[in-house]
Coordinates of C-alpha atoms in Angstrom, one line a residue:
X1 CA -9.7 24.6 -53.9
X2 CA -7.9 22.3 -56.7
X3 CA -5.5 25.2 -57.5
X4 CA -4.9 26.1 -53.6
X5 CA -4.1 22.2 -53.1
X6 CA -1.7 22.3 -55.8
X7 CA 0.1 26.1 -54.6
X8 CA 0.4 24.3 -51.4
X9 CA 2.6 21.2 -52.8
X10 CA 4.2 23.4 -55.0
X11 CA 5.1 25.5 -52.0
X12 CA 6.3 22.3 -50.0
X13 CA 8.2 20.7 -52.4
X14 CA 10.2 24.3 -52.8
X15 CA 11.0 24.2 -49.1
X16 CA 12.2 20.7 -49.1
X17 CA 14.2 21.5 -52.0
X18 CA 15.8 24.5 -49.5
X19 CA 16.8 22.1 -46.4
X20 CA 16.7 18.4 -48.3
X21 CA 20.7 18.9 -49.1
X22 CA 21.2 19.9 -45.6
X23 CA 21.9 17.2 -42.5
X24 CA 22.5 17.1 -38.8
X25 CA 26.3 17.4 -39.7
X26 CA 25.7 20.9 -41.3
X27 CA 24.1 21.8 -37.7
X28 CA 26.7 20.5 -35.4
X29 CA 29.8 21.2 -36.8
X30 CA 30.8 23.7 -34.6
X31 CA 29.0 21.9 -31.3
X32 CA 31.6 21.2 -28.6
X33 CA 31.8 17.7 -26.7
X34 CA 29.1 17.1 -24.7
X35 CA 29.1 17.4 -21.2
X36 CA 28.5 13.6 -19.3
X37 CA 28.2 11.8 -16.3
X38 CA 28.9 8.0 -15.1
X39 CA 25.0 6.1 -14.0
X40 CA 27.2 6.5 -10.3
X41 CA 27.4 9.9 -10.3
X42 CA 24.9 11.6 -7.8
X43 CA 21.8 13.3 -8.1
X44 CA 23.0 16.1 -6.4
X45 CA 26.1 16.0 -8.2
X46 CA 24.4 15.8 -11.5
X47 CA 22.3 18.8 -10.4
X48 CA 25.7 20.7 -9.8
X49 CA 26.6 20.0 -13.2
X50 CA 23.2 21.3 -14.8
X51 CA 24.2 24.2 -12.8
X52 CA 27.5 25.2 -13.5
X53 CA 26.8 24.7 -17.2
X54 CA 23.7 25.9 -17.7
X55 CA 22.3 22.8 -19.4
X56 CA 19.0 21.0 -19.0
X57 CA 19.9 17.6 -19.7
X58 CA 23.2 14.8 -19.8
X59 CA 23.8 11.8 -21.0
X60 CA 24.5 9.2 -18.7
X61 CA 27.4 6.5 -19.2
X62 CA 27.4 3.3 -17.6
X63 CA 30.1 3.1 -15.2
X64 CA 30.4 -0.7 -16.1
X65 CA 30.7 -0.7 -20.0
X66 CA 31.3 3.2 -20.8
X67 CA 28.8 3.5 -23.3
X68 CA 25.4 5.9 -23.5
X69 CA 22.4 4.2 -21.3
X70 CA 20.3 7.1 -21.8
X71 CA 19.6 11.0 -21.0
X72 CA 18.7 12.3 -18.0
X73 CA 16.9 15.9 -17.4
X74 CA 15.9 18.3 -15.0
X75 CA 12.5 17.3 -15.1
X76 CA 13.6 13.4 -14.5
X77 CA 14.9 14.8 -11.8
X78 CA 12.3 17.5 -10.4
X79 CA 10.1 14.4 -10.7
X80 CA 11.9 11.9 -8.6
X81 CA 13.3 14.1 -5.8
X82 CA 10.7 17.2 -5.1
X83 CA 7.8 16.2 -6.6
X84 CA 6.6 13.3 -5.3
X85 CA 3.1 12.7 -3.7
X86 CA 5.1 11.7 -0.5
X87 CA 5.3 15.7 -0.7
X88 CA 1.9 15.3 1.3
X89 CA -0.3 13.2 2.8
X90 CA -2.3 10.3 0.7
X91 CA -4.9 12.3 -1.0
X92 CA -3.9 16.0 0.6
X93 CA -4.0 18.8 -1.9
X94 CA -0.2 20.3 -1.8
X95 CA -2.2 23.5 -0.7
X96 CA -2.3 22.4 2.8
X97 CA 1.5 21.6 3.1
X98 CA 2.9 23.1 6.4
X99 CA 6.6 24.2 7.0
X100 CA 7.1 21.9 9.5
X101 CA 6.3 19.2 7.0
X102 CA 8.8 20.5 4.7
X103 CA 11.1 20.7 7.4
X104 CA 10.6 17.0 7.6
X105 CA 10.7 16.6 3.8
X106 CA 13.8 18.3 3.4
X107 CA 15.7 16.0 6.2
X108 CA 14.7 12.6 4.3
X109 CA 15.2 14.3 0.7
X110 CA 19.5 14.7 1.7
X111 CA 19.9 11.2 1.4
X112 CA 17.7 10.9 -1.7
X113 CA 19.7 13.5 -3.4
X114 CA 23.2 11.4 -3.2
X115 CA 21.7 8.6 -5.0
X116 CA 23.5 7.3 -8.6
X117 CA 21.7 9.1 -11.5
X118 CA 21.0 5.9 -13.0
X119 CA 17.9 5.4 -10.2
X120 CA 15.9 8.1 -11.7
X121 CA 16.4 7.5 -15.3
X122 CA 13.1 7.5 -17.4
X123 CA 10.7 9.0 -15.2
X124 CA 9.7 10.8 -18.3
X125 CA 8.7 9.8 -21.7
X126 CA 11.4 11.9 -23.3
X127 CA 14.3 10.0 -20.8
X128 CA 12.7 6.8 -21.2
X129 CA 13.1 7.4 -25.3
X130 CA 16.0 9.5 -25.8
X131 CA 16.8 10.3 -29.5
X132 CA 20.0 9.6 -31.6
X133 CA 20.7 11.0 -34.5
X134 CA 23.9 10.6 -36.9
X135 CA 25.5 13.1 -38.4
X136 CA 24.3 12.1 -42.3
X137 CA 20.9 12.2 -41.3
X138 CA 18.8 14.5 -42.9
X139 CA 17.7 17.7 -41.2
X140 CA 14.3 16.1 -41.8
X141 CA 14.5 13.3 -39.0
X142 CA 15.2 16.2 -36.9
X143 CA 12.7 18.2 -37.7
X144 CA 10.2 15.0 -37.0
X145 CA 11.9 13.8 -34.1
X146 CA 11.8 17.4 -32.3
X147 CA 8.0 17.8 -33.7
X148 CA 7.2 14.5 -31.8
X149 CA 7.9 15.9 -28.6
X150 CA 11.9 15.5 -28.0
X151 CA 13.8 18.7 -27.0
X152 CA 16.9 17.2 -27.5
X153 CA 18.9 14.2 -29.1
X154 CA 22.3 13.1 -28.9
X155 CA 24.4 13.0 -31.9
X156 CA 27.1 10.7 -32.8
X157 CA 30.2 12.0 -34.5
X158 CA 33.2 10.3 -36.3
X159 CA 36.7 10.7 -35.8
X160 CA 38.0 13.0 -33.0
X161 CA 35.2 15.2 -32.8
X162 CA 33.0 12.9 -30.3
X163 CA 29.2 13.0 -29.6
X164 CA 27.6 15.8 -29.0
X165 CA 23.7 17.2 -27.9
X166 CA 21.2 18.3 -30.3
X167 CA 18.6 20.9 -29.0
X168 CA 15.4 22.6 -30.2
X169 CA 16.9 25.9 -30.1
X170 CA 20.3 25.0 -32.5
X171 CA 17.8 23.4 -35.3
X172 CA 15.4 26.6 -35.2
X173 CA 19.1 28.8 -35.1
X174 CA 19.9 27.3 -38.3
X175 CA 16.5 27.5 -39.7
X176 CA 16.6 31.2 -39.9
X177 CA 20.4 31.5 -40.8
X178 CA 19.5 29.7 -43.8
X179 CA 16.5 31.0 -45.1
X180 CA 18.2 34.7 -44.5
X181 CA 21.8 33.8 -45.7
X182 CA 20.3 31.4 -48.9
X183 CA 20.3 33.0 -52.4
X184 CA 17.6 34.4 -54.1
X185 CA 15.5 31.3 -55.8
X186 CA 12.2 30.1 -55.6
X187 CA 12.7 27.8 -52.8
X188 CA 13.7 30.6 -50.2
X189 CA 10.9 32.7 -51.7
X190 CA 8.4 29.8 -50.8
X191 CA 10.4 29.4 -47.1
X192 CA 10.1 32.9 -47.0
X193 CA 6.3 32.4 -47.5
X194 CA 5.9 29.9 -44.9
X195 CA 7.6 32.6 -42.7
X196 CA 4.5 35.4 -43.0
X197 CA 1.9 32.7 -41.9
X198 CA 0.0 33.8 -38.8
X199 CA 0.8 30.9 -36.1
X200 CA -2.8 30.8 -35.8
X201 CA -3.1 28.8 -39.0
X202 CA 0.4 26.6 -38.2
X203 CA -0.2 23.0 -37.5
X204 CA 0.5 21.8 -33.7
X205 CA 2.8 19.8 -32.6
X206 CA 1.8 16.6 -31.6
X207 CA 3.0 17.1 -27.6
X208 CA 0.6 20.6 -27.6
X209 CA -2.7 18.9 -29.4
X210 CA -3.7 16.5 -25.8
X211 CA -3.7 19.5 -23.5
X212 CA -7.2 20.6 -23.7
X213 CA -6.7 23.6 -22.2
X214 CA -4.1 26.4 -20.8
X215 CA -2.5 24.7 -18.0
X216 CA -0.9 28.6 -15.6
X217 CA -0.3 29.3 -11.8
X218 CA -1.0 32.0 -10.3
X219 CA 1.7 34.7 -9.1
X220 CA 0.5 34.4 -5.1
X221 CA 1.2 30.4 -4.9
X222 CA 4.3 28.8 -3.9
X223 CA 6.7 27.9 -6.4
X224 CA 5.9 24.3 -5.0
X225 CA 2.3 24.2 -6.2
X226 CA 3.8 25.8 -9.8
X227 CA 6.3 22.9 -10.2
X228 CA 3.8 20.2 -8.9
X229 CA 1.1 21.3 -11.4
X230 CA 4.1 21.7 -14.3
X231 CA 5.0 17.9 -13.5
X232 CA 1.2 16.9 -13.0
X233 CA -0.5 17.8 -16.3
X234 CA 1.2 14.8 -18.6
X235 CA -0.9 12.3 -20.7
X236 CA -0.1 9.0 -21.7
X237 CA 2.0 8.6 -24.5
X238 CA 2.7 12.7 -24.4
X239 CA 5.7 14.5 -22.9
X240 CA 5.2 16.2 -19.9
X241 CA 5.3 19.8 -19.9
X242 CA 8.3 21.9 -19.6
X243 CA 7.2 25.1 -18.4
X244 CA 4.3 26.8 -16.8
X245 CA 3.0 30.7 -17.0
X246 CA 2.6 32.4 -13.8
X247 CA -0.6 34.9 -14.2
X248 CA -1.3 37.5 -12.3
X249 CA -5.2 36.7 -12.1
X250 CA -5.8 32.9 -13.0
X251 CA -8.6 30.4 -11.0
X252 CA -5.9 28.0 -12.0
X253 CA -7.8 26.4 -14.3
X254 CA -7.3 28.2 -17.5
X255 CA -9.4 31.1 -16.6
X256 CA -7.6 33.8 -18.5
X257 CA -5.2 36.3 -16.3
X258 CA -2.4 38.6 -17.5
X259 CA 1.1 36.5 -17.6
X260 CA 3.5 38.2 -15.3
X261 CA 6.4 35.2 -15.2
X262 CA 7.2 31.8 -16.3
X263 CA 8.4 29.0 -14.5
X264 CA 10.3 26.2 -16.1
X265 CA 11.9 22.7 -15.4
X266 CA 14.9 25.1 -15.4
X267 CA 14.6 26.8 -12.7
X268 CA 15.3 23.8 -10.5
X269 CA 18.6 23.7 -11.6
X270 CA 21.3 23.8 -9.0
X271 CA 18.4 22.8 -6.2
X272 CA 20.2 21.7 -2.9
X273 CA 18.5 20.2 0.1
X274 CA 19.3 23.3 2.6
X275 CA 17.2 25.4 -0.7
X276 CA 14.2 23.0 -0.4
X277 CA 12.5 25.5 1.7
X278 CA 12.4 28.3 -0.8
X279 CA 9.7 26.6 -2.9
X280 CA 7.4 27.8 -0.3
X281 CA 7.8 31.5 -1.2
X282 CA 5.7 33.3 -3.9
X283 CA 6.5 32.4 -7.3
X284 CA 7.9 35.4 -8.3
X285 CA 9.8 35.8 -5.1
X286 CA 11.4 32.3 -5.6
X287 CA 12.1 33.3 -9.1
X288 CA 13.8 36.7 -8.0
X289 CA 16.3 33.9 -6.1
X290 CA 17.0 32.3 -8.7
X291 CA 17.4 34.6 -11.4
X292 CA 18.3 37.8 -9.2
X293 CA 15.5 40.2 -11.1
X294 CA 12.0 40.1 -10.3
X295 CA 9.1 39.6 -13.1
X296 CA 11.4 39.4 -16.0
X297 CA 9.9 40.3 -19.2
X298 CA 7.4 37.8 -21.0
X299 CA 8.1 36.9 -24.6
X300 CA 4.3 37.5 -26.0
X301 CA 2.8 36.9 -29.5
X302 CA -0.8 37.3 -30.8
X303 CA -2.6 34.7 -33.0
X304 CA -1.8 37.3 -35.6
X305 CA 1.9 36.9 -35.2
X306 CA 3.5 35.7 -38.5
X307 CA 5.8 32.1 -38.2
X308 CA 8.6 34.1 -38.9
X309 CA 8.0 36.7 -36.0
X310 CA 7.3 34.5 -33.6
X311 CA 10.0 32.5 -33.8
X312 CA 12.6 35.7 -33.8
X313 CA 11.2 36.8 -30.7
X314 CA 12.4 33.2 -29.1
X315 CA 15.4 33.6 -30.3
X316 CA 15.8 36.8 -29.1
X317 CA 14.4 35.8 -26.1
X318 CA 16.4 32.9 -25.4
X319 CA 13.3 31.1 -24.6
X320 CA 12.3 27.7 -25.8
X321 CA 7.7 29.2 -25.8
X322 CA 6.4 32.4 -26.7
X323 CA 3.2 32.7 -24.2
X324 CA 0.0 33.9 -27.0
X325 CA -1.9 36.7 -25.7
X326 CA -4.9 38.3 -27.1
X327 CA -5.0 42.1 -27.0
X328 CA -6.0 42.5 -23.6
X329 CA -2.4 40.3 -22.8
X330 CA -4.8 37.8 -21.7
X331 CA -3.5 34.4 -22.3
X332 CA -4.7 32.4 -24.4
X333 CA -2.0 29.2 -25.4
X334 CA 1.7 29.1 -26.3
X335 CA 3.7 28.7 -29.4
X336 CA 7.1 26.9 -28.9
X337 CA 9.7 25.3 -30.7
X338 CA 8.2 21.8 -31.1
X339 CA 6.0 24.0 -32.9
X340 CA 8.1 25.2 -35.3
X341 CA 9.5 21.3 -35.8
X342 CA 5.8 20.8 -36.6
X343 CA 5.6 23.3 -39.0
X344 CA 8.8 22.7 -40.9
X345 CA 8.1 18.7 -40.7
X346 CA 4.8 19.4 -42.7
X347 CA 6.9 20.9 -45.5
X348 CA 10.2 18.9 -45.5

């Protein structure tokens, strides 16, 4: 046990040997100027803007003193607008929601939607504590801060170059360049390491450990009742979720069920009053809408899966989860990128 200890902190201090002399500069050197908008700008606006650029989140500027108040996201939004409990009657499961009562939903939502920004902003935990980062921080505090439960942080740049966002996805990017572009030395063969552990044996990341169980909708329910459960299972102090898998054959409460889809805080994006009522269709058939292919392939890993593997796949996948399956494609949890912060804060 003694010598296993010390391989382990040999291994670590190899790893941290491999990323210690790299920072958040070395990441967002080639990151373009971050889209914004003013704390007057619309909801619906902002939603426009989510849309035509394909983002998640934007920082929000205060129209009075033109600095950063904050970051607002789709879910911020999703949460504020759609998702409300005014969605149904005091106590009424969202189940029993008729289309007339949408219908009267969606005529008091248009003036909620050209409200400033600035009236929804932190609604959840990660808008209420947006993360900044500098560029001669270490990769480390990004590794930590994304582990904790942030998908994204803003990053302040000097000179001409201007601020710029931070996700997830460009820190696990340059986690892979790295440890396949890096010379041959001990520290890459001890990253490399790292790489064949099964994700079973990873450490979670702090947002995945209150969960208690596998939160899925099932394919037949209205994409409504997927976005209101996505929004609903949150626990203090812990981010709220940021995507859902659709099963083809789930009691909705974690009963196992083969994943046919995933819905995602992302899929609201570009959400206009007059769409409102296409949340009451099938998931998949409200996905089809949205992404103009129906039951789009599932990025799936087994407990088996090596670190390394896993997180290819979501990179290949452009996804931000892998759903884990067993060998029936049963699910069973999902691995995602905060994940991967996890892991990689454990050994930088």
């Amino acid at each position: 046990l003694l010598l296993r200890t010390r391989a382990m902190g040999s291994q670590q201090e190899e790893i941290k040997k491999l990323f210690s002399k790299y920072t958040v500069g070395d990441i967002v050197k080639e990151k373009k100027v971050l889209h914004t908008v003013m704390s007057t700008t619309s909801i619906q606006d902002t939603l426009n803007l989510l849309e035509k650029h394909k983002i998640q989140s934007v920082p929000v500027i205060h129209e009075g003193t033109k600095k950063f108040i904050g970051i607002v996201s789709i879910s911020d939004i999703a949460l504020s607008v759609a998702f409300r409990p005014c969605y149904t009657r005091e106590g009424e499961d969202v189940h029993h929601l008729t289309r007339k009562e949408m219908e009267e939903i969606i005529k008091s939502k248009s003036e909620k939607l050209e409200k400033p920004i600035a009236d929804i902003m932190g609604l959840t935990e990660e808008g209420k504590y947006f993360c900044v980062l500098g560029e001669p921080d270490p990769i480390g505090r990004a590794f930590f801060s994304f582990s904790e439960g942030a998908h994204r942080a803003l990053v302040l740049r000097k000179g001409d170059a201007g601020p710029c966002m931070l996700s997830q996805t460009d820190v696990a990017r340059f986690i892979l360049d790295k440890i396949t572009s890096e010379p041959a030395s001990q520290a890459k063969a001890s990253a490399e390491k790292l790489m064949k552990t099964k994700i079973s044996e990873l450490p979670l990341a702090k947002s995945e450990k209150s969960k208690g169980k596998i939160v899925s909708v099932n394919a037949s329910e209205a994409a409504l009742i997927g976005f209101r459960k996505l929004i609903k299972y949150h626990f203090p102090d812990e981010w709220n979720l940021a995507a859902i898998p659709v099963v083809s054959d789930d009691d909705g409460k974690g009963g196992g069920g083969k994943v046919v889809e995933t819905l995602s805080s992302s899929d609201l994006r570009g959400l206009k009053v007059e769409g409102l009522m296409q949340l009451m269709k099938p998931i998949p058939e409200y996905l089809e809408g949205v992404h103009g292919t129906r039951l789009r392939k599932q990025v799936t890993v087994e407990g088996a899966t090596t670190f390394g593997e896993a997180l290819q796949k979501i990179m290949d996948g452009r996804v931000h989860r892998a759903w884990i399956v067993n060998k029936d494609s049963t699910l069973q949890g999902a691995f995602s990128l905060s994940d991967v912060m996890s892991a990689m804060c454990a050994h930088v």
